Amino acid sequence: MNFIIILGIAGCGVLLNRAILIYLRKKYTQQLIKAIQSRNETEYQRLVFSKSARILMEPNVVNLARASLYSRRKEDQACRKMLESIRRQELSLSQQAFYYTLYLNLVLKENHESEYLKLQNELLSIYKKTGNPALKSAYQTSELMRKLNFRFDPSVIDDLKRALPQVEEKERRMLLLLLSQAYHENHQEKMAEIYRHKAEEELLKMKEVRMANPLFDE
C-alpha cells in the first residue's frame, strides 16, 4: 500500500515538473516574441545567450539563433564555429534552409567561391530529395547572390525583375537594392540610380506604415 502511495506521489511530481516546464517555455517564448516585435535586439540577445535558453528551447533553435546573432554582429569566426557545430546535428528541413542561408551568406562575405558552390550543391541535393519550399527559396536566393557576386552574370537582372512581383512587401527594398547593384555591375549607372531611389522610397513608405501601426511587419 505504501509503495502505491509513493508511486502516486512520484507521478504527481513528474506531472508537476512537466507543467512547470511547459509554463516556463511558454513564458520564455512570449519574451522572445516581445523582444522581436519591439525590435529590442539587446533583450533578444540576452534571452538567446542566457543559461535558460538551453533548457527552454531546442538546442538546434538556440544554436541557429546564436549563429544568426553572430552573423548580424559581424563576428564571422564565432558564426563559422557555431555553424560547424550545428552541421553535426539533426535539423528539420526548415532549420536546414535557415542553416544553409546563414552559411552561404558567411562564405559569400569571405569570397570563397569553391566553398559556396559546394554548399549550394548540398542545398540543391536536399531540396531535390524533399521538395521542401523553404529549401527551394533558400537555393533560389543563393543562386541570385552567386550570379551577382561571383563572376557577375547579367542574367541576374532579369531574374531579380521576375522575382520582384512575387516577394512580400518587407522584402521589396532588399530586392530593389540588389537590382541597383546588378545594374551598377553591368555598367548601367542610370538604371542603378533609378532602382536605388526606388529602394529609398520603399524604406520611407515602410517607416510611415510603422509609425501608423507599430506592430506592422512583425
XYZ file of C-alpha atoms in Angstrom, residues 42-192:
151
model
C 19.722 43.793 -26.648
C 16.919 41.933 -24.877
C 16.752 39.331 -27.652
C 20.493 38.675 -27.344
C 20.198 38.435 -23.548
C 17.488 35.797 -23.883
C 19.246 33.769 -26.599
C 22.583 33.723 -24.757
C 21.095 33.097 -21.300
C 21.634 29.789 -19.478
C 17.863 29.263 -19.568
C 17.908 29.117 -23.384
C 19.415 25.619 -23.390
C 16.639 24.371 -21.093
C 13.684 26.248 -22.543
C 14.466 25.983 -26.274
C 15.503 23.158 -28.594
C 19.334 23.046 -28.882
C 19.076 23.443 -32.686
C 16.936 26.566 -32.331
C 19.321 28.061 -29.764
C 22.382 27.369 -31.925
C 20.781 28.778 -35.082
C 19.628 31.899 -33.208
C 23.138 32.393 -31.803
C 24.747 31.874 -35.233
C 22.338 34.436 -36.686
C 23.230 36.972 -33.981
C 26.959 36.390 -34.536
C 26.372 36.988 -38.251
C 24.490 40.242 -37.623
C 27.210 41.401 -35.227
C 29.810 40.574 -37.930
C 31.568 38.124 -35.605
C 32.389 35.842 -38.521
C 34.737 33.438 -36.731
C 32.224 32.825 -33.940
C 29.475 32.410 -36.539
C 31.509 29.849 -38.511
C 32.376 27.912 -35.345
C 28.706 27.754 -34.359
C 27.633 26.699 -37.866
C 30.269 23.953 -37.950
C 28.978 22.595 -34.629
C 25.384 22.681 -35.956
C 26.490 20.692 -39.034
C 26.774 17.556 -36.902
C 23.225 17.864 -35.552
C 19.893 16.609 -36.880
C 17.962 19.568 -38.304
C 14.408 19.829 -39.554
C 14.009 20.871 -43.221
C 13.077 24.473 -42.318
C 16.070 24.611 -39.946
C 18.311 23.316 -42.747
C 17.075 26.091 -45.041
C 17.980 28.706 -42.413
C 21.301 26.979 -41.681
C 22.372 26.983 -45.344
C 21.253 30.594 -45.787
C 23.452 31.669 -42.854
C 26.403 29.572 -44.020
C 26.181 30.729 -47.661
C 25.998 34.388 -46.567
C 29.104 33.892 -44.428
C 31.054 32.241 -47.259
C 29.891 34.965 -49.637
C 31.342 37.627 -47.325
C 34.607 35.691 -47.196
C 34.583 35.450 -51.018
C 35.208 31.678 -51.072
C 33.608 30.647 -54.362
C 34.524 26.931 -54.243
C 33.076 26.518 -50.728
C 29.988 28.488 -51.785
C 29.391 26.147 -54.744
C 29.874 23.096 -52.515
C 27.260 24.338 -50.027
C 24.922 25.239 -52.893
C 25.152 21.708 -54.285
C 24.405 20.247 -50.842
C 21.370 22.518 -50.519
C 20.126 21.665 -54.023
C 20.542 17.937 -53.364
C 18.452 18.102 -50.165
C 15.768 20.158 -51.954
C 15.559 17.647 -54.835
C 15.122 14.786 -52.356
C 12.456 16.534 -50.264
C 10.787 19.184 -52.452
C 10.653 21.435 -49.392
C 9.598 25.025 -50.372
C 11.857 26.673 -47.751
C 14.874 24.847 -49.198
C 13.800 25.844 -52.719
C 13.576 29.507 -51.701
C 16.984 29.314 -49.976
C 18.567 27.809 -53.102
C 16.984 30.344 -55.469
C 18.227 33.205 -53.273
C 21.717 31.702 -53.136
C 21.759 31.436 -56.943
C 20.832 35.113 -57.308
C 23.617 36.076 -54.911
C 26.099 33.845 -56.752
C 25.328 35.464 -60.098
C 25.579 38.903 -58.536
C 28.795 38.442 -56.572
C 30.927 35.736 -58.229
C 31.885 36.480 -61.847
C 28.916 38.764 -62.476
C 26.221 37.217 -64.695
C 23.984 39.859 -66.404
C 21.068 37.376 -66.479
C 20.619 38.105 -62.764
C 18.912 41.386 -63.720
C 16.029 39.526 -65.396
C 15.961 37.008 -62.520
C 15.559 39.814 -59.974
C 12.868 41.555 -62.049
C 10.887 38.312 -62.259
C 11.196 37.826 -58.508
C 10.120 41.377 -57.617
C 6.314 40.942 -58.006
C 6.439 37.669 -56.034
C 8.178 38.843 -52.855
C 6.481 40.104 -49.715
C 6.396 43.850 -49.169
C 9.042 43.706 -46.429
C 11.492 42.090 -48.897
C 10.952 44.556 -51.756
C 13.552 47.067 -50.584
C 16.305 44.436 -50.452
C 15.422 43.227 -53.943
C 15.423 46.794 -55.275
C 18.888 47.352 -53.763
C 20.109 44.143 -55.394
C 18.756 45.350 -58.740
C 20.586 48.643 -58.262
C 23.788 46.716 -57.539
C 23.239 44.470 -60.589
C 22.815 47.441 -62.928
C 25.925 49.048 -61.429
C 27.928 45.864 -62.053
C 26.580 45.864 -65.617
C 27.769 49.493 -66.096
C 24.213 50.845 -66.418
C 24.553 53.661 -63.908
C 21.314 55.426 -64.835
C 19.247 52.292 -64.118
C 21.276 51.673 -60.952
